[in-house]
Short mmCIF file of C-alpha atoms and ligand atoms in Angstrom, two decimals:
data_model
loop_
_atom_site.label_atom_id
_atom_site.label_comp_id
_atom_site.label_asym_id
_atom_site.label_seq_id
_atom_site.Cartn_x
_atom_site.Cartn_y
_atom_site.Cartn_z
CA MET A 1 -40.51 -5.62 4.09
CA THR A 2 -39.00 -8.93 5.21
CA LEU A 3 -36.20 -9.11 7.70
CA ASN A 4 -33.88 -10.27 4.92
CA SER A 5 -34.60 -7.28 2.73
CA ILE A 6 -34.01 -4.96 5.69
CA GLN A 7 -30.65 -6.55 6.33
CA ALA A 8 -29.80 -6.26 2.65
CA ILE A 9 -30.04 -2.45 2.70
CA PRO A 10 -26.44 -1.27 2.64
CA LEU A 11 -25.24 1.12 5.32
CA LYS A 12 -25.21 4.56 3.81
CA ARG A 13 -21.66 5.84 3.64
CA SER A 14 -21.45 9.40 4.82
CA ILE A 15 -18.95 11.15 2.57
CA MET A 16 -17.89 14.63 3.53
CA ASN A 17 -18.64 17.31 0.94
CA LEU A 18 -15.12 18.64 0.98
CA ILE A 19 -11.91 17.77 2.75
CA LEU A 20 -10.21 20.90 3.91
CA LEU A 21 -6.42 20.93 3.94
CA ASP A 22 -3.99 23.41 5.33
CA LEU A 23 -1.37 24.62 2.85
CA ALA A 24 1.18 23.54 5.44
CA ASP A 25 -0.11 19.94 5.00
CA ILE A 26 1.05 19.84 1.36
CA ASP A 27 4.58 18.75 0.47
CA ALA A 28 6.68 19.82 -2.54
CA ASP A 29 5.41 16.87 -4.63
CA GLY A 30 1.76 17.86 -4.25
CA TYR A 31 0.86 15.31 -1.59
CA ALA A 32 -1.11 16.45 1.45
CA TRP A 33 -0.53 14.75 4.78
CA VAL A 34 -3.16 14.90 7.52
CA ARG A 35 -1.73 13.88 10.90
CA ASP A 36 -3.98 15.70 13.33
CA PRO A 37 -5.60 12.86 15.37
CA ARG A 38 -9.07 14.44 15.32
CA ARG A 39 -9.11 14.79 11.57
CA VAL A 40 -7.69 11.32 10.94
CA ARG A 41 -10.35 9.87 13.26
CA HIS A 42 -12.98 11.91 11.46
CA LEU A 43 -11.88 10.53 8.09
CA HIS A 44 -12.28 7.00 9.49
CA GLU A 45 -15.58 7.58 11.27
CA VAL A 46 -17.52 10.09 9.25
CA HIS A 47 -16.15 10.40 5.80
CA GLY A 48 -16.32 6.69 5.12
CA VAL A 49 -13.58 7.12 2.54
CA ALA A 50 -11.19 4.47 1.24
CA SER A 51 -7.82 4.55 -0.50
CA GLY A 52 -8.17 5.34 -4.19
CA ASP A 53 -11.35 7.44 -3.76
CA GLU A 54 -11.42 10.73 -5.66
CA LEU A 55 -12.68 13.54 -3.46
CA THR A 56 -13.30 17.26 -3.40
CA LEU A 57 -10.44 19.02 -1.63
CA GLY A 58 -10.08 22.61 -0.54
CA ILE A 59 -7.08 24.56 0.67
CA LEU A 60 -7.70 26.61 3.79
CA GLY A 61 -8.23 30.20 2.65
CA GLY A 62 -7.77 29.16 -0.99
CA ALA A 63 -9.11 27.22 -3.93
CA ILE A 64 -11.26 24.10 -4.26
CA GLY A 65 -10.52 21.17 -6.54
CA ARG A 66 -10.10 17.42 -6.72
CA GLY A 67 -7.76 14.99 -5.09
CA ARG A 68 -7.31 11.30 -4.43
CA LEU A 69 -6.92 9.54 -1.12
CA ILE A 70 -3.65 7.63 -1.43
CA SER A 71 -3.58 6.03 2.00
CA LEU A 72 -5.52 6.14 5.23
CA GLY A 73 -3.67 4.74 8.23
CA GLU A 74 -4.33 4.81 11.94
CA HIS A 75 -2.35 8.01 12.45
CA GLU A 76 -2.16 9.71 9.09
CA ALA A 77 -3.87 10.15 5.76
CA CYS A 78 -2.25 11.08 2.48
CA PHE A 79 -3.99 12.81 -0.42
CA GLU A 80 -2.73 13.53 -3.91
CA VAL A 81 -3.89 16.98 -4.98
CA ILE A 82 -5.00 16.61 -8.62
CA ARG A 83 -6.18 20.11 -9.46
CA LEU A 84 -7.40 23.25 -7.69
CA GLU A 85 -9.54 25.46 -9.89
CA LEU A 86 -12.65 26.78 -8.14
CA SER A 87 -13.09 29.73 -5.81
CA PRO A 88 -14.92 29.25 -2.51
CA PRO A 89 -18.57 30.40 -2.42
CA ALA A 90 -19.39 34.06 -1.72
CA PRO A 91 -19.59 35.01 1.97
CA LEU A 92 -22.70 36.58 3.53
CA PRO A 93 -22.38 40.35 4.13
CA VAL A 94 -23.03 39.98 7.84
CA HIS A 95 -21.30 40.31 11.17
CA LEU A 96 -23.14 38.05 13.59
CA VAL A 97 -23.17 38.91 17.28
CA LEU A 98 -24.43 35.96 19.25
CA ALA A 99 -25.12 36.04 22.98
CA LEU A 100 -22.98 33.11 24.16
CA PRO A 101 -25.21 30.02 24.02
CA ARG A 102 -24.82 26.90 26.19
CA PRO A 103 -21.81 24.83 25.06
CA ARG A 104 -23.66 22.22 22.99
CA MET A 105 -25.74 24.85 21.27
CA LEU A 106 -22.59 26.92 20.69
CA ALA A 107 -20.94 24.03 18.88
CA ARG A 108 -23.92 23.51 16.60
CA SER A 109 -24.51 27.21 16.03
CA LEU A 110 -20.88 27.79 15.02
CA GLU A 111 -21.08 24.91 12.58
CA HIS A 112 -24.40 26.05 11.08
CA VAL A 113 -23.55 29.71 10.68
CA THR A 114 -20.19 28.81 9.15
CA ALA A 115 -21.95 26.54 6.67
CA LEU A 116 -24.33 29.41 5.84
CA GLY A 117 -21.39 31.70 4.97
CA VAL A 118 -20.97 33.95 8.02
CA LYS A 119 -17.35 35.19 8.23
CA HIS A 120 -17.46 37.46 11.29
CA ILE A 121 -18.78 36.15 14.58
CA THR A 122 -18.75 37.87 17.97
CA LEU A 123 -19.75 35.89 21.06
CA LEU A 124 -21.16 38.35 23.57
CA HIS A 125 -21.99 38.29 27.24
CA THR A 126 -25.46 39.52 28.11
CA ARG A 127 -27.33 39.45 31.39
CA ARG A 128 -29.09 36.17 30.69
CA VAL A 129 -25.98 34.31 29.57
CA GLU A 130 -24.92 31.97 32.36
CA LYS A 131 -21.48 33.02 33.57
CA SER A 132 -20.33 29.39 33.66
CA TYR A 133 -20.64 29.18 29.86
CA TRP A 134 -17.53 31.35 29.62
CA GLN A 135 -15.54 28.58 31.34
CA SER A 136 -16.55 25.97 28.78
CA PRO A 137 -13.78 24.01 27.02
CA GLU A 138 -15.78 24.61 23.82
CA LEU A 139 -14.40 28.16 23.86
CA ALA A 140 -10.78 27.03 23.54
CA PRO A 141 -9.46 28.31 20.19
CA GLY A 142 -8.78 24.75 18.98
CA ARG A 143 -12.35 23.64 19.73
CA ILE A 144 -13.87 26.68 18.06
CA ARG A 145 -11.70 26.04 15.03
CA ASP A 146 -12.87 22.41 14.89
CA HIS A 147 -16.52 23.51 14.67
CA LEU A 148 -15.76 26.14 12.05
CA TRP A 149 -13.78 23.54 10.10
CA LEU A 150 -16.75 21.14 10.05
CA GLY A 151 -19.04 23.94 8.86
CA LEU A 152 -16.64 24.79 6.03
CA GLU A 153 -16.36 21.13 4.94
CA GLN A 154 -20.13 20.81 5.02
CA ALA A 155 -20.67 23.87 2.80
CA ARG A 156 -17.65 23.35 0.48
CA ASP A 157 -16.01 26.54 1.66
CA THR A 158 -12.40 27.21 2.61
CA VAL A 159 -12.41 30.59 4.36
CA LEU A 160 -12.43 30.38 8.17
CA PRO A 161 -14.69 32.87 9.96
CA GLU A 162 -13.06 35.12 12.51
CA VAL A 163 -14.45 34.72 16.04
CA THR A 164 -14.18 37.40 18.73
CA LEU A 165 -15.15 37.03 22.39
CA GLU A 166 -16.75 39.98 24.19
CA ARG A 167 -17.10 39.09 27.85
CA ARG A 168 -18.81 42.35 28.90
CA PHE A 169 -21.93 43.88 27.38
CA LYS A 170 -21.47 47.54 28.33
CA PRO A 171 -17.95 48.06 26.94
CA PHE A 172 -19.03 46.21 23.81
CA VAL A 173 -22.01 48.47 23.24
CA GLU A 174 -20.17 51.67 24.14
CA ASP A 175 -16.76 51.11 22.61
CA ARG A 176 -17.04 48.45 19.90
CA LEU A 177 -20.56 48.70 18.52
CA PRO A 178 -20.33 52.26 17.06
CA GLU A 179 -17.30 51.18 15.05
CA LEU A 180 -18.95 47.94 13.91
CA LEU A 181 -22.02 49.87 12.77
CA GLN A 182 -20.05 52.16 10.47
CA GLY A 183 -21.33 51.49 6.97
CA ARG A 184 -23.61 48.72 8.25
CA ARG A 185 -27.23 48.35 9.15
CA GLY A 186 -27.70 47.12 12.74
CA LEU A 187 -30.50 44.68 13.54
CA PHE A 188 -31.24 42.77 16.71
CA ALA A 189 -33.74 39.93 16.91
CA HIS A 190 -36.15 40.26 19.78
CA PRO A 191 -39.65 38.80 20.01
CA GLY A 192 -42.38 41.41 20.28
CA MET A 193 -40.58 44.23 18.45
CA PRO A 194 -42.91 46.21 16.17
CA SER A 195 -41.04 45.53 12.88
CA ALA A 196 -40.84 42.18 11.19
CA CYS A 197 -37.38 41.05 10.11
CA PRO A 198 -36.85 42.35 6.54
CA ARG A 199 -36.42 39.92 3.64
CA GLY A 200 -33.81 39.64 0.95
CA ILE A 201 -31.69 42.66 1.87
CA GLY A 202 -28.28 42.82 0.29
CA ASP A 203 -26.83 45.41 2.68
CA ASP A 204 -23.90 44.87 4.94
CA THR A 205 -25.55 44.05 8.26
CA LEU A 206 -24.64 43.61 11.90
CA LEU A 207 -27.09 41.10 13.35
CA LEU A 208 -27.47 40.49 17.09
CA VAL A 209 -29.19 37.42 18.49
CA GLY A 210 -29.99 37.08 22.18
CA PRO A 211 -29.45 34.24 24.66
CA GLU A 212 -32.01 31.56 25.53
CA GLY A 213 -33.62 33.90 28.04
CA GLY A 214 -33.64 36.80 25.54
CA PHE A 215 -32.25 40.33 25.88
CA ILE A 216 -33.30 42.23 29.03
CA PRO A 217 -35.09 45.61 28.65
CA TYR A 218 -31.88 47.53 29.55
CA GLU A 219 -30.02 45.77 26.72
CA VAL A 220 -32.85 46.48 24.26
CA GLU A 221 -32.64 50.18 25.22
CA ARG A 222 -28.85 50.29 24.76
CA LEU A 223 -29.08 48.62 21.35
CA LEU A 224 -31.79 51.05 20.24
CA ASP A 225 -29.69 53.99 21.52
CA ALA A 226 -26.74 52.71 19.49
CA GLY A 227 -28.88 52.95 16.35
CA CYS A 228 -29.85 49.30 15.94
CA GLN A 229 -33.35 48.30 14.92
CA GLY A 230 -35.21 45.55 16.78
CA VAL A 231 -36.92 42.97 14.56
CA HIS A 232 -39.19 40.01 15.21
CA LEU A 233 -39.65 36.71 13.43
CA GLY A 234 -43.30 36.22 14.23
CA GLU A 235 -45.02 34.97 17.32
CA ARG A 236 -43.16 31.66 17.60
CA ILE A 237 -40.21 31.78 19.96
CA LEU A 238 -37.40 29.86 18.35
CA ARG A 239 -34.30 28.26 19.81
CA VAL A 240 -31.17 30.31 19.25
CA GLU A 241 -29.77 28.04 16.54
CA THR A 242 -33.12 27.93 14.72
CA ALA A 243 -33.58 31.69 15.06
CA VAL A 244 -30.11 32.35 13.63
CA THR A 245 -30.75 30.11 10.64
CA ALA A 246 -34.20 31.63 10.03
CA LEU A 247 -32.80 35.17 10.30
CA LEU A 248 -29.93 34.57 7.89
CA ALA A 249 -32.15 32.77 5.39
CA ARG A 250 -34.67 35.58 5.49
CA LEU A 251 -32.21 38.48 5.37
CA PHE A 252 -29.95 37.30 2.54
N1 SAH B 301 -37.28 33.77 26.11
C1 SAH B 301 -37.03 34.87 25.25
C2 SAH B 301 -36.71 34.39 23.85
C3 SAH B 301 -35.38 33.84 23.71
S1 SAH B 301 -35.14 33.07 22.19
C4 SAH B 301 -38.27 35.77 25.13
O1 SAH B 301 -39.35 35.27 25.29
O2 SAH B 301 -38.07 36.93 24.82
C5 SAH B 301 -33.44 33.36 21.92
C6 SAH B 301 -33.13 34.46 20.95
O3 SAH B 301 -33.51 34.03 19.65
C7 SAH B 301 -33.84 35.76 21.20
O4 SAH B 301 -33.14 36.59 22.09
C8 SAH B 301 -33.90 36.35 19.79
O5 SAH B 301 -32.69 37.01 19.47
C9 SAH B 301 -34.06 35.12 18.92
N2 SAH B 301 -35.47 34.81 18.65
C10 SAH B 301 -36.10 33.65 18.87
N3 SAH B 301 -37.37 33.70 18.46
C11 SAH B 301 -37.57 34.95 17.96
C12 SAH B 301 -38.67 35.63 17.39
N4 SAH B 301 -39.84 35.05 17.23
N5 SAH B 301 -38.50 36.92 16.99
C13 SAH B 301 -37.30 37.54 17.14
N6 SAH B 301 -36.22 36.93 17.69
C14 SAH B 301 -36.34 35.66 18.09
#
């Protein structure tokens, strides 16, 4: 390949799969105004969209359809909503309990699991979660929502997952877990457990994934006592975000 032909390759425009709008963004004439600086910046930087483009739009918590970008300024974007006719994709029947990962991994994990269709997420403290992670700005409701929002746009979904923070393991296991396990199968991923993670189950499931250092033996005992089953994914130890993706893909 000559230098000229390399230069001639156009920059690939990255167009978002769906632009998610809040019902509150839409005026009486069917125009949606986006004024949140992060989202306007994102439209400029990532979406690579231009005025006149027809795009897939979704209404938060509602339908999916088509719209047109009318204008994209420095501080606001305006879309014309053309039609809204499709339902969002089916959610996964899972409540995911994730030992709080380090902030960067948290951001990516939230985005990935949202894209995969998880609608209930609990972030849990366990012994091997570093206490400082609980101070991270990534846990501010606005930041969490931003990551969920990106996951929804990626997967063409409109329904925000609900995220709960559980800062103490023992009260979670004793007071919350029995209730969460009602009518659900409980599984926790832990290397070295005797059973392999089941495949293609359709059941409503509560799935627990440990921190980078894994669950400690005391936690494994408490989860077993609560009626959860420990499952492994084979002899390779995966990063939390890879393990979560592998578990969800295998289970559902
Ligand atoms: N260092 C820990 C593993 C931590 S991996 C150890 O050796 O035990 C982080 C989390 O991802 C684990 O707590 C578990 O929930 C999940 N995970 C990663 N690889 C896994 C595997 N092969 N089997 C089951 N769970 C796994």
